[in-house]
PDB file of C-alpha atoms in Angstrom:
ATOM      1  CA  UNK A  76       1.575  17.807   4.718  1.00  0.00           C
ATOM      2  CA  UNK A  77      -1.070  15.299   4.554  1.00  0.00           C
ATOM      3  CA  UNK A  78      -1.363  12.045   3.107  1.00  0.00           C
ATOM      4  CA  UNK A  79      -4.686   9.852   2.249  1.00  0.00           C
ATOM      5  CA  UNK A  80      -4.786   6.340   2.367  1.00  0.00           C
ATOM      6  CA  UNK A  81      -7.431   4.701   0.054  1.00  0.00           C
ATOM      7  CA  UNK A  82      -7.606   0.586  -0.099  1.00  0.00           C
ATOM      8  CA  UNK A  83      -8.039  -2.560   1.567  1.00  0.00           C
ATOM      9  CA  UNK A  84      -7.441  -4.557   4.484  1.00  0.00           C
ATOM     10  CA  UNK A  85      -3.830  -5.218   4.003  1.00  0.00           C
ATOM     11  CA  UNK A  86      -3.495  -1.074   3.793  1.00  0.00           C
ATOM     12  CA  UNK A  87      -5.888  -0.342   6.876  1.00  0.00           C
ATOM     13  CA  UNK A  88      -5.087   0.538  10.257  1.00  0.00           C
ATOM     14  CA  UNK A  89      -5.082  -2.535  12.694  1.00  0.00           C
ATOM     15  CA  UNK A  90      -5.537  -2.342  16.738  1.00  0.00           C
ATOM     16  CA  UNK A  91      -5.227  -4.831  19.087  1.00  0.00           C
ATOM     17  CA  UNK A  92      -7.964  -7.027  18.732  1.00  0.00           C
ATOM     18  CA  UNK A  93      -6.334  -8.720  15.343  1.00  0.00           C
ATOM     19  CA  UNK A  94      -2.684  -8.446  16.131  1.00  0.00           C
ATOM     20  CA  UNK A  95      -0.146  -9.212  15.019  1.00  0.00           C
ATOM     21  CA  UNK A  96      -2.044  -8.334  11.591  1.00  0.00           C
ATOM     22  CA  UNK A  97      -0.895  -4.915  10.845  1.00  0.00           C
ATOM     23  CA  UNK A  98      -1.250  -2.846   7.812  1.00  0.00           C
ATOM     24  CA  UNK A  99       1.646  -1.707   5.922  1.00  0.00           C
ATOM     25  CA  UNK A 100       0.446   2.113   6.245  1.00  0.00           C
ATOM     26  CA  UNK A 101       1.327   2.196   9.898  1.00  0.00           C
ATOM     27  CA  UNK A 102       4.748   1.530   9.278  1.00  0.00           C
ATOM     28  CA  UNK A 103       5.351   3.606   6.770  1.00  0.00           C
ATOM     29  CA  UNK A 104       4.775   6.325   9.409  1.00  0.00           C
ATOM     30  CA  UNK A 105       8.067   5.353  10.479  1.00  0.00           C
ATOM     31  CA  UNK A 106       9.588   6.762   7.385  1.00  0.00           C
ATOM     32  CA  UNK A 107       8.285  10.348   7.991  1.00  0.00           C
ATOM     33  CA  UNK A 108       8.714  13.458  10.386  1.00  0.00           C
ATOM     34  CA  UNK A 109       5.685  13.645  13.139  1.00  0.00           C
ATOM     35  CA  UNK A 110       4.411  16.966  11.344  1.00  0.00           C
ATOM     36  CA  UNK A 111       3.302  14.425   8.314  1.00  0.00           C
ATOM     37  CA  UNK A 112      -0.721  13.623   8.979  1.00  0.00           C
ATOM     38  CA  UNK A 113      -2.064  10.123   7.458  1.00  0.00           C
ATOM     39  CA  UNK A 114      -5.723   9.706   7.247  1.00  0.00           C
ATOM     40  CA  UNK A 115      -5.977   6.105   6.605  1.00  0.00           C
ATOM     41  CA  UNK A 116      -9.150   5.603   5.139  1.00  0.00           C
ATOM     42  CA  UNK A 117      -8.548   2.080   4.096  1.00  0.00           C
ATOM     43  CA  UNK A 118     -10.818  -1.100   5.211  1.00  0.00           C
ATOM     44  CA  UNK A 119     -10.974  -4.797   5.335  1.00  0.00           C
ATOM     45  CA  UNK A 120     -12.722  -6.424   2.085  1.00  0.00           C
ATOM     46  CA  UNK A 121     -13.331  -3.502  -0.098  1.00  0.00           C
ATOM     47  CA  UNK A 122     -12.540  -3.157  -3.864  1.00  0.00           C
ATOM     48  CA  UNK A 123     -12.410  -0.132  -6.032  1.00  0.00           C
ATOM     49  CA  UNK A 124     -16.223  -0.978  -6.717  1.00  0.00           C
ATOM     50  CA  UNK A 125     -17.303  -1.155  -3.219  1.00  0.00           C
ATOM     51  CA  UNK A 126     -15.271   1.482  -1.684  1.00  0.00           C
ATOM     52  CA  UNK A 127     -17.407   4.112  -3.688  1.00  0.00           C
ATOM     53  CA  UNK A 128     -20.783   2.195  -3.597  1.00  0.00           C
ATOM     54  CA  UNK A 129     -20.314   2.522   0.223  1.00  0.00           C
ATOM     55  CA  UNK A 130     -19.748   6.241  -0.028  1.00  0.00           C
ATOM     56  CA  UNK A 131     -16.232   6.048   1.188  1.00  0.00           C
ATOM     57  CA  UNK A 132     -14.310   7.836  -1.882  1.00  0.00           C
ATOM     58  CA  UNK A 133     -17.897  10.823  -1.371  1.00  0.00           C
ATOM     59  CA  UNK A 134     -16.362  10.893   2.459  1.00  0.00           C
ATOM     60  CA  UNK A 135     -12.991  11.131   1.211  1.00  0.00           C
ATOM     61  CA  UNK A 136     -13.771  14.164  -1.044  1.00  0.00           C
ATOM     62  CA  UNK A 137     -15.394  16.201   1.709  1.00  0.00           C
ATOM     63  CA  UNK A 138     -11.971  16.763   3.653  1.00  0.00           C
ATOM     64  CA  UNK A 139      -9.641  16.333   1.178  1.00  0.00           C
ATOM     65  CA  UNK A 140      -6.797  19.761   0.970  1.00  0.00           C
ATOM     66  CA  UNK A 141      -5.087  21.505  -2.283  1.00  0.00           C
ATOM     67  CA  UNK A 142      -1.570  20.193  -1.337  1.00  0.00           C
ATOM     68  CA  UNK A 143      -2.314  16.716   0.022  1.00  0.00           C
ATOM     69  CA  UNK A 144      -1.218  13.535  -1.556  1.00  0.00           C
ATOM     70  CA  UNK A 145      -3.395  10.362  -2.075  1.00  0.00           C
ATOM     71  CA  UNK A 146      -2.147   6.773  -1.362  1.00  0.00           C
ATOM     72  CA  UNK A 147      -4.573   4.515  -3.908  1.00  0.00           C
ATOM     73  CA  UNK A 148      -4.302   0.739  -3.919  1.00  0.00           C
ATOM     74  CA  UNK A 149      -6.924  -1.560  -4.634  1.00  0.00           C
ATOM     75  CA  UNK A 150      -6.845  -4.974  -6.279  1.00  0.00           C
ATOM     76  CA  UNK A 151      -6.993  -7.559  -3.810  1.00  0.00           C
ATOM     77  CA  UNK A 152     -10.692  -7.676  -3.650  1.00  0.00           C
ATOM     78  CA  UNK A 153     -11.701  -6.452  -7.342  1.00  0.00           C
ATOM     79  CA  UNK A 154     -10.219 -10.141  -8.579  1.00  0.00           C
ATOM     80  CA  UNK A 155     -13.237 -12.004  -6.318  1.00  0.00           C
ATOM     81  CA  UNK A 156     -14.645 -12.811  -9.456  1.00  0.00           C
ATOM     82  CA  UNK A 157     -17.573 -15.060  -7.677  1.00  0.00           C
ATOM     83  CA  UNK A 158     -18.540 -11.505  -5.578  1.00  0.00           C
ATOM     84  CA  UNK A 159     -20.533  -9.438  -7.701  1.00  0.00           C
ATOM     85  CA  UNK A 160     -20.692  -6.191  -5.084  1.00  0.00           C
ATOM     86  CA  UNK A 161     -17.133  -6.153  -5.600  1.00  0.00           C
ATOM     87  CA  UNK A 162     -15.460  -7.996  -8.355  1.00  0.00           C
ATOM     88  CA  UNK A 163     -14.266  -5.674 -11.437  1.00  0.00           C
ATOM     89  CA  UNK A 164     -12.762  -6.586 -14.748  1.00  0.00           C
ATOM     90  CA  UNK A 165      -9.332  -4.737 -14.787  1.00  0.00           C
ATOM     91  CA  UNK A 166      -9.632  -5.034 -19.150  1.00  0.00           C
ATOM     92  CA  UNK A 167      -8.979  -2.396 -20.824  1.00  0.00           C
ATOM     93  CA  UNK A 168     -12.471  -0.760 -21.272  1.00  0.00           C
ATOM     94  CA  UNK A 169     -13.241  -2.390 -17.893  1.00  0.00           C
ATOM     95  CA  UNK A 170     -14.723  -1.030 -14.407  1.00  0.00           C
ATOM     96  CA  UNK A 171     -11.120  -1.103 -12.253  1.00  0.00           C
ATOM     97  CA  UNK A 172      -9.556   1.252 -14.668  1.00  0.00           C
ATOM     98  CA  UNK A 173     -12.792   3.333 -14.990  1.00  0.00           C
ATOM     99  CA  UNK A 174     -12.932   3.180 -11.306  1.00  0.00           C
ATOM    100  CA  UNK A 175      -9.440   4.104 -10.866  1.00  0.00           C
ATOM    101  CA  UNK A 176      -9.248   7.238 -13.206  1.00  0.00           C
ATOM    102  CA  UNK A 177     -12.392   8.425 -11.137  1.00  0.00           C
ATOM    103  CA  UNK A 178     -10.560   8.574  -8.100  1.00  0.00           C
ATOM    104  CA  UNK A 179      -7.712  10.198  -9.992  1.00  0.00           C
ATOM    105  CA  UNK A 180      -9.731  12.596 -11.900  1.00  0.00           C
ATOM    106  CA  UNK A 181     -11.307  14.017  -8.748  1.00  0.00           C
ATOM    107  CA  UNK A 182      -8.244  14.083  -6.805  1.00  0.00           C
ATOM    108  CA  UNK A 183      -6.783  16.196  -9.681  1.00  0.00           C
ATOM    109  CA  UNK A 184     -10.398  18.570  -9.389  1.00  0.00           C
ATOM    110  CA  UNK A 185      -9.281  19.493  -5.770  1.00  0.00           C
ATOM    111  CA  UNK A 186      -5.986  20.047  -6.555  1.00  0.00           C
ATOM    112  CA  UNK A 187      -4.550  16.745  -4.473  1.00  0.00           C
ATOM    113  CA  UNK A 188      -1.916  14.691  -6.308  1.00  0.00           C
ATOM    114  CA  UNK A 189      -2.513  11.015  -6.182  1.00  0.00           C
ATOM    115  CA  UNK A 190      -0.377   8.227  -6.739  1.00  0.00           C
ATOM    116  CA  UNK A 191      -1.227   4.807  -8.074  1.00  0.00           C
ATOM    117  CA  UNK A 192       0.335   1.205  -6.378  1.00  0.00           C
ATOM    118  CA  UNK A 193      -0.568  -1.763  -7.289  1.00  0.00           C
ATOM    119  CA  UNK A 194      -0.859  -4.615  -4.738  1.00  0.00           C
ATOM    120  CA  UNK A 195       1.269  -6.474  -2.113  1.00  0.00           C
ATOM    121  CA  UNK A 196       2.423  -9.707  -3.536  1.00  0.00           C
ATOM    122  CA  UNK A 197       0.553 -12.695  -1.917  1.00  0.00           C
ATOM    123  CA  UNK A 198       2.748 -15.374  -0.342  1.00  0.00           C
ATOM    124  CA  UNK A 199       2.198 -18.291  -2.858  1.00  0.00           C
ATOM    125  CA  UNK A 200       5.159 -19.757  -3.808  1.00  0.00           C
ATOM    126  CA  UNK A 201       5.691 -22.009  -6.906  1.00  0.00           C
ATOM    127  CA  UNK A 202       8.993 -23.287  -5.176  1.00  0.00           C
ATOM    128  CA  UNK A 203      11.506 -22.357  -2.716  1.00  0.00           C
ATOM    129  CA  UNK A 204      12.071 -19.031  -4.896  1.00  0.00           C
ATOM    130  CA  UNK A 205       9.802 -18.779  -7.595  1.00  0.00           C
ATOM    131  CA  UNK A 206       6.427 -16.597  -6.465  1.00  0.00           C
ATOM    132  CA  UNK A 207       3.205 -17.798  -8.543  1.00  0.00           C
ATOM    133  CA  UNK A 208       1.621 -14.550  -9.814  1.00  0.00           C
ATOM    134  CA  UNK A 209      -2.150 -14.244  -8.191  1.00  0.00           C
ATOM    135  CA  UNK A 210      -3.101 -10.934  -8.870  1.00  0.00           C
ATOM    136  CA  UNK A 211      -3.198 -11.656 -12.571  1.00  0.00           C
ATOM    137  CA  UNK A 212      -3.827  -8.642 -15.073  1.00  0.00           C
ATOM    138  CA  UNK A 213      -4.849  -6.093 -12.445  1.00  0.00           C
ATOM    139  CA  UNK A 214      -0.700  -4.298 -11.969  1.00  0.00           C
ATOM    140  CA  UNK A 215      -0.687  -4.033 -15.425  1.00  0.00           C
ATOM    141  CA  UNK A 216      -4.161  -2.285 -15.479  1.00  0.00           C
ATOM    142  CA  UNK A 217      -2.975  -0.362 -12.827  1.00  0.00           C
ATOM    143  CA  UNK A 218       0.254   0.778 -14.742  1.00  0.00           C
ATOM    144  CA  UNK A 219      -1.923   1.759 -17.311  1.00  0.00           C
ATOM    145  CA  UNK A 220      -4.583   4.092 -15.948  1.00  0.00           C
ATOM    146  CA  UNK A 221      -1.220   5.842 -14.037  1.00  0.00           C
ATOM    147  CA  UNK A 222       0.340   6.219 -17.840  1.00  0.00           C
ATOM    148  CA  UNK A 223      -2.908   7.477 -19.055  1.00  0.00           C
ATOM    149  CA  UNK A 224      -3.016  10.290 -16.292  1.00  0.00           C
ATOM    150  CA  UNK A 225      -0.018  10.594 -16.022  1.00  0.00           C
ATOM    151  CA  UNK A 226       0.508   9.966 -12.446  1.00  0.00           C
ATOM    152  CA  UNK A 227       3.441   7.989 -10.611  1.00  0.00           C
ATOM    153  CA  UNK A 228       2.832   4.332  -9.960  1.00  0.00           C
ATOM    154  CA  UNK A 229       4.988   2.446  -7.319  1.00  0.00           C
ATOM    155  CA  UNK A 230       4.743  -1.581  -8.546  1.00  0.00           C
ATOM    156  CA  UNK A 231       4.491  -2.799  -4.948  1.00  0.00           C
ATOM    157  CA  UNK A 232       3.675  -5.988  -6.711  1.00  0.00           C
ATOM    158  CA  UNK A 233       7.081  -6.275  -8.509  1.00  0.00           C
ATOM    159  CA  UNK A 234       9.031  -4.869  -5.576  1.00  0.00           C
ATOM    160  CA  UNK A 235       7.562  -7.500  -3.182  1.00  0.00           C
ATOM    161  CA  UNK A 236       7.711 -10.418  -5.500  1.00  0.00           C
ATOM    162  CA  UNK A 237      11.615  -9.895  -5.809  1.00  0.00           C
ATOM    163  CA  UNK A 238      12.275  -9.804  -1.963  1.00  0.00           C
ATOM    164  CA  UNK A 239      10.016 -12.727  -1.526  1.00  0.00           C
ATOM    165  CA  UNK A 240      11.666 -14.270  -4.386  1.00  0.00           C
ATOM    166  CA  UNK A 241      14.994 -13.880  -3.008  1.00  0.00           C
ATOM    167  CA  UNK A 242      14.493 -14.486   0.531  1.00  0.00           C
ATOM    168  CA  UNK A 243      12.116 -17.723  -0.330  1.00  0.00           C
ATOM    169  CA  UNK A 244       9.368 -19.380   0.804  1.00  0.00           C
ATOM    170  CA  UNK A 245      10.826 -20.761   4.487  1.00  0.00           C
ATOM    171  CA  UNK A 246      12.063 -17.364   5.092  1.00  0.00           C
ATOM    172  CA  UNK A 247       9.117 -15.394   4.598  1.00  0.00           C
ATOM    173  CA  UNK A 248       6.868 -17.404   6.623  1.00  0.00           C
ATOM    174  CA  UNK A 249       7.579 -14.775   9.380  1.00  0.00           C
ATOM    175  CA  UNK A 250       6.238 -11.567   7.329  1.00  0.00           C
ATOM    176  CA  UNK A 251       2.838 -12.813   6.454  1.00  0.00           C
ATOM    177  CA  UNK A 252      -0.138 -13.950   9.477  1.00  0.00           C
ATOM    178  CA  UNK A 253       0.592 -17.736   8.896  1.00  0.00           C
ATOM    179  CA  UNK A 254       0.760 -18.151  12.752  1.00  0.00           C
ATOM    180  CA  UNK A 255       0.396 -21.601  14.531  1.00  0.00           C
ATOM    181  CA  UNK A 256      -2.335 -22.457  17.556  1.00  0.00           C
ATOM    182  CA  UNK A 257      -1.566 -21.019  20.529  1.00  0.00           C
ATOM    183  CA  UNK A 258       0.897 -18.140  19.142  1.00  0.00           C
ATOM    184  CA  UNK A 259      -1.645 -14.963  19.330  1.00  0.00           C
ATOM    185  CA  UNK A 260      -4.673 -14.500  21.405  1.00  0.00           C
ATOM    186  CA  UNK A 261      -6.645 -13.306  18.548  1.00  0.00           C
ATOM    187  CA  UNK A 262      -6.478 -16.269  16.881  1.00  0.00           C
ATOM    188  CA  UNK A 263      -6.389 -19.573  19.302  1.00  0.00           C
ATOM    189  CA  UNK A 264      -6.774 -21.581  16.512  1.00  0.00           C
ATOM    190  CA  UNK A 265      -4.096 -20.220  14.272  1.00  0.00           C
ATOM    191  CA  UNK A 266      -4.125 -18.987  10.951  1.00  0.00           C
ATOM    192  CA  UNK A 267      -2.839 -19.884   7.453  1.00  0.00           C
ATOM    193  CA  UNK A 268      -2.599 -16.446   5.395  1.00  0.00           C
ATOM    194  CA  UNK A 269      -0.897 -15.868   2.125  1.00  0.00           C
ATOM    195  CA  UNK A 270      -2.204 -12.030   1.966  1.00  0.00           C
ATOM    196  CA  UNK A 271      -2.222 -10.033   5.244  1.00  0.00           C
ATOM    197  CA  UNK A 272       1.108  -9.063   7.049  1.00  0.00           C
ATOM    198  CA  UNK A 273       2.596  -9.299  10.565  1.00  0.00           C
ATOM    199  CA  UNK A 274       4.517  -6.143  11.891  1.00  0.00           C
ATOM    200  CA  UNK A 275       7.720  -7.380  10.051  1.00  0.00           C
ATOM    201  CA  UNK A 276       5.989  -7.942   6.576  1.00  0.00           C
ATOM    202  CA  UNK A 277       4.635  -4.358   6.881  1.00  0.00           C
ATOM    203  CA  UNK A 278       7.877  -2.889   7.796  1.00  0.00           C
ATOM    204  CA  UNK A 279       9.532  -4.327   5.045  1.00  0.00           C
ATOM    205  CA  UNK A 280       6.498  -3.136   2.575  1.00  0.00           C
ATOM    206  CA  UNK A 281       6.695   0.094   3.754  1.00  0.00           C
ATOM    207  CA  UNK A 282      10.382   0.688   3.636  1.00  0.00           C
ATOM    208  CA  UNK A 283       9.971  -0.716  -0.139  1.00  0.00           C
ATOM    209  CA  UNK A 284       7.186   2.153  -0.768  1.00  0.00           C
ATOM    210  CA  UNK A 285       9.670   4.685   0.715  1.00  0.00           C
ATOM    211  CA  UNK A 286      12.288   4.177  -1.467  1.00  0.00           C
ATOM    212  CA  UNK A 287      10.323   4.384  -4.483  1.00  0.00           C
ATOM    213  CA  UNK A 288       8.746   7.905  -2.907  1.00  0.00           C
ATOM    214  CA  UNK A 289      12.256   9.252  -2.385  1.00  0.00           C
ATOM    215  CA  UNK A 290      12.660   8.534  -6.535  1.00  0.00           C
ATOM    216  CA  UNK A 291       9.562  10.267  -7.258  1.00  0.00           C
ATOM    217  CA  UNK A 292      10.200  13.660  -7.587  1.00  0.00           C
ATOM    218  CA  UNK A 293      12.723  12.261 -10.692  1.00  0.00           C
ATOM    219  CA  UNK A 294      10.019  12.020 -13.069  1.00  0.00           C
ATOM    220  CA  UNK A 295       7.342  13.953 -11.363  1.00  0.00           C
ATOM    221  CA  UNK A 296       8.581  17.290  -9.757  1.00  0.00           C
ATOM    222  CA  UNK A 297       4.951  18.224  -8.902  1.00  0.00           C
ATOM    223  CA  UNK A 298       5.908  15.443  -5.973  1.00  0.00           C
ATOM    224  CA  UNK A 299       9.185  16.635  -4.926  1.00  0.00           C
ATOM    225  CA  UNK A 300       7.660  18.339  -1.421  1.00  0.00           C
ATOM    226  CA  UNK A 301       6.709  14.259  -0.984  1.00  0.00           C
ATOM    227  CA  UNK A 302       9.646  12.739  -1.970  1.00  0.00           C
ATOM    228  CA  UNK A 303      11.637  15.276   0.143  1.00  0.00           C
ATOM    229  CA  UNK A 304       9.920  14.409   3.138  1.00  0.00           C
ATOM    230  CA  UNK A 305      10.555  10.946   2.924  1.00  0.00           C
ATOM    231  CA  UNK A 306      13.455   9.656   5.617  1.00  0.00           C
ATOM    232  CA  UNK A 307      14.576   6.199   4.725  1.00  0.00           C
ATOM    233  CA  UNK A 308      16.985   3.279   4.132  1.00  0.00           C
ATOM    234  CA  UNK A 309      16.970   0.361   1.628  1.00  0.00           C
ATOM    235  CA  UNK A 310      15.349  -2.479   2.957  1.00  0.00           C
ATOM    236  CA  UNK A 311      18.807  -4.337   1.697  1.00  0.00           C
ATOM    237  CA  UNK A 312      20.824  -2.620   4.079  1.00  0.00           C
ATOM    238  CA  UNK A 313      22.556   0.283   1.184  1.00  0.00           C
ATOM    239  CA  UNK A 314      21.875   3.731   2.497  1.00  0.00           C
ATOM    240  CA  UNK A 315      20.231   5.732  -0.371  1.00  0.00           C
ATOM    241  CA  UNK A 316      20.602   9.066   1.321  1.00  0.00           C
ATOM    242  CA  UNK A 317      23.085  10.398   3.225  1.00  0.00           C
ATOM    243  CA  UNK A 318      20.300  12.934   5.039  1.00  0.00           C
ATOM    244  CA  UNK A 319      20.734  12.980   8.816  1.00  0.00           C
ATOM    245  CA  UNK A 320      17.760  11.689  10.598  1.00  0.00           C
ATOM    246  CA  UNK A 321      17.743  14.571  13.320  1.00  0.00           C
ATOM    247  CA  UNK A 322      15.731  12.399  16.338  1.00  0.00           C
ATOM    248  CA  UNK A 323      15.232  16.047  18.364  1.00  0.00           C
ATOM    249  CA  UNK A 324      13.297  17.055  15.653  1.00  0.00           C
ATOM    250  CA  UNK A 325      11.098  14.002  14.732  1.00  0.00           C
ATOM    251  CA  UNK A 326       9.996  14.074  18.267  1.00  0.00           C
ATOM    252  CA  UNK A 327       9.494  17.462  18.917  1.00  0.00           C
ATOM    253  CA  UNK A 328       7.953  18.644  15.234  1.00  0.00           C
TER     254      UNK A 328
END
């Protein structure tokens, strides 16, 4: 089984040079057998707009398999309203949804199924436990283009707004790359950032996304070889399966 990765920095793959950033796709690898291939085609900066202008979605379409399933999650950089290569207007007759369907609809054409999330809450807080909400109408739009091709959509917005909400804002400081001087090579200077994640931001993410892939199969049994695969706890500590993790065979598959 494969699985494609399409979005933006906090998605992409992260070596050593800017670590601790790391994004939430390589721990989610965590949550799946070694026989599972991701092909992480996610990078820093891009919106729906920019990833096909730069022929990234025309690469994506030359390797993608009948069978595989698509990871799509864009929104962070569509809202840069003052960037015109990359801003989009997620209203209803606007470019995010049309780009959005577009990578749906072609997906569908080559027989891949796709799935729809919409983006990682940012860590600005209103008060100790009350998250402001700064991706604005862009989950809803995303909601909607899923309903409309009727597709699964995992709200990584809502699901990360209520553990950030509940753990609050003093407690969270460790999941997100708001480091101090000295703390990281990469950055001597240290860094103030509401967006990207730390290894411990991404695990939690990713063990977020898992549980909503183990549902999917529910509503969509065209997913159920997905959801099936999917080896995972709740992030609050309640076992939602009671399927053995066999460690011979995650090593040796």
């Amino acid at each position: 089984m494969r699985i494609l990765c399409l979005g933006d920095s906090v998605m992409q793959y992260n070596d050593f040079s800017t670590y601790p950033q790391t994004g939430w796709i390589q721990e989610l690898r965590r949550f799946f057998p070694l026989d599972v291939e991701f092909l992480n085609f996610a990078r820093n900066g891009r919106s729906s707009k920019s990833f096909i202008a730069e022929g990234r979605f025309e690469r994506v379409l030359k390797i993608v398999k009948s069978g595989d399933f698509a990871f799509i999650q864009f929104g962070h950089n569509d809202e840069k309203v003052e960037d015109l290569s990359r801003y989009t207007s997620p209203d209803e007759n606007g470019e995010f949804r049309k780009n959005l369907s577009y990578f749906v609809s072609s997906f569908k054409e080559k027989g891949c199924f796709p799935i729809l999330l919409t983006p990682v809450a940012r860590r600005r807080f209103r008060s100790e436990h009350i998250l402001e909400n700064s991706h604005g109408l862009y989950p809803d739009a995303i909601k909607a283009v899923a309903r409309q091709e009727n597709i699964p959509c995992i709200d990584v917005t809502a699901l990360t707004t209520e553990f950030l909400e509940k753990i609050g804002e003093k407690e969270s400081v460790r999941f997100y790359m708001s480091i101090e001087p000295g703390e990281y090579a990469a950055y001597p200077a240290g860094k103030k950032d509401s967006s990207h994640l730390r290894p411990d931001g991404a695990f939690v993410v990713s063990s977020l996304v898992a549980e909503s892939l183990k549902k999917i199969q529910d509503s969509f049994p065209d997913y159920k070889k997905l959801s099936e695969s999917v080896l995972e706890k709740s992030i609050w500590g309640q076992t939602s399966s009671d399927k053995e993790i066999d460690d011979e065979f995650l090593m040796w598959c």
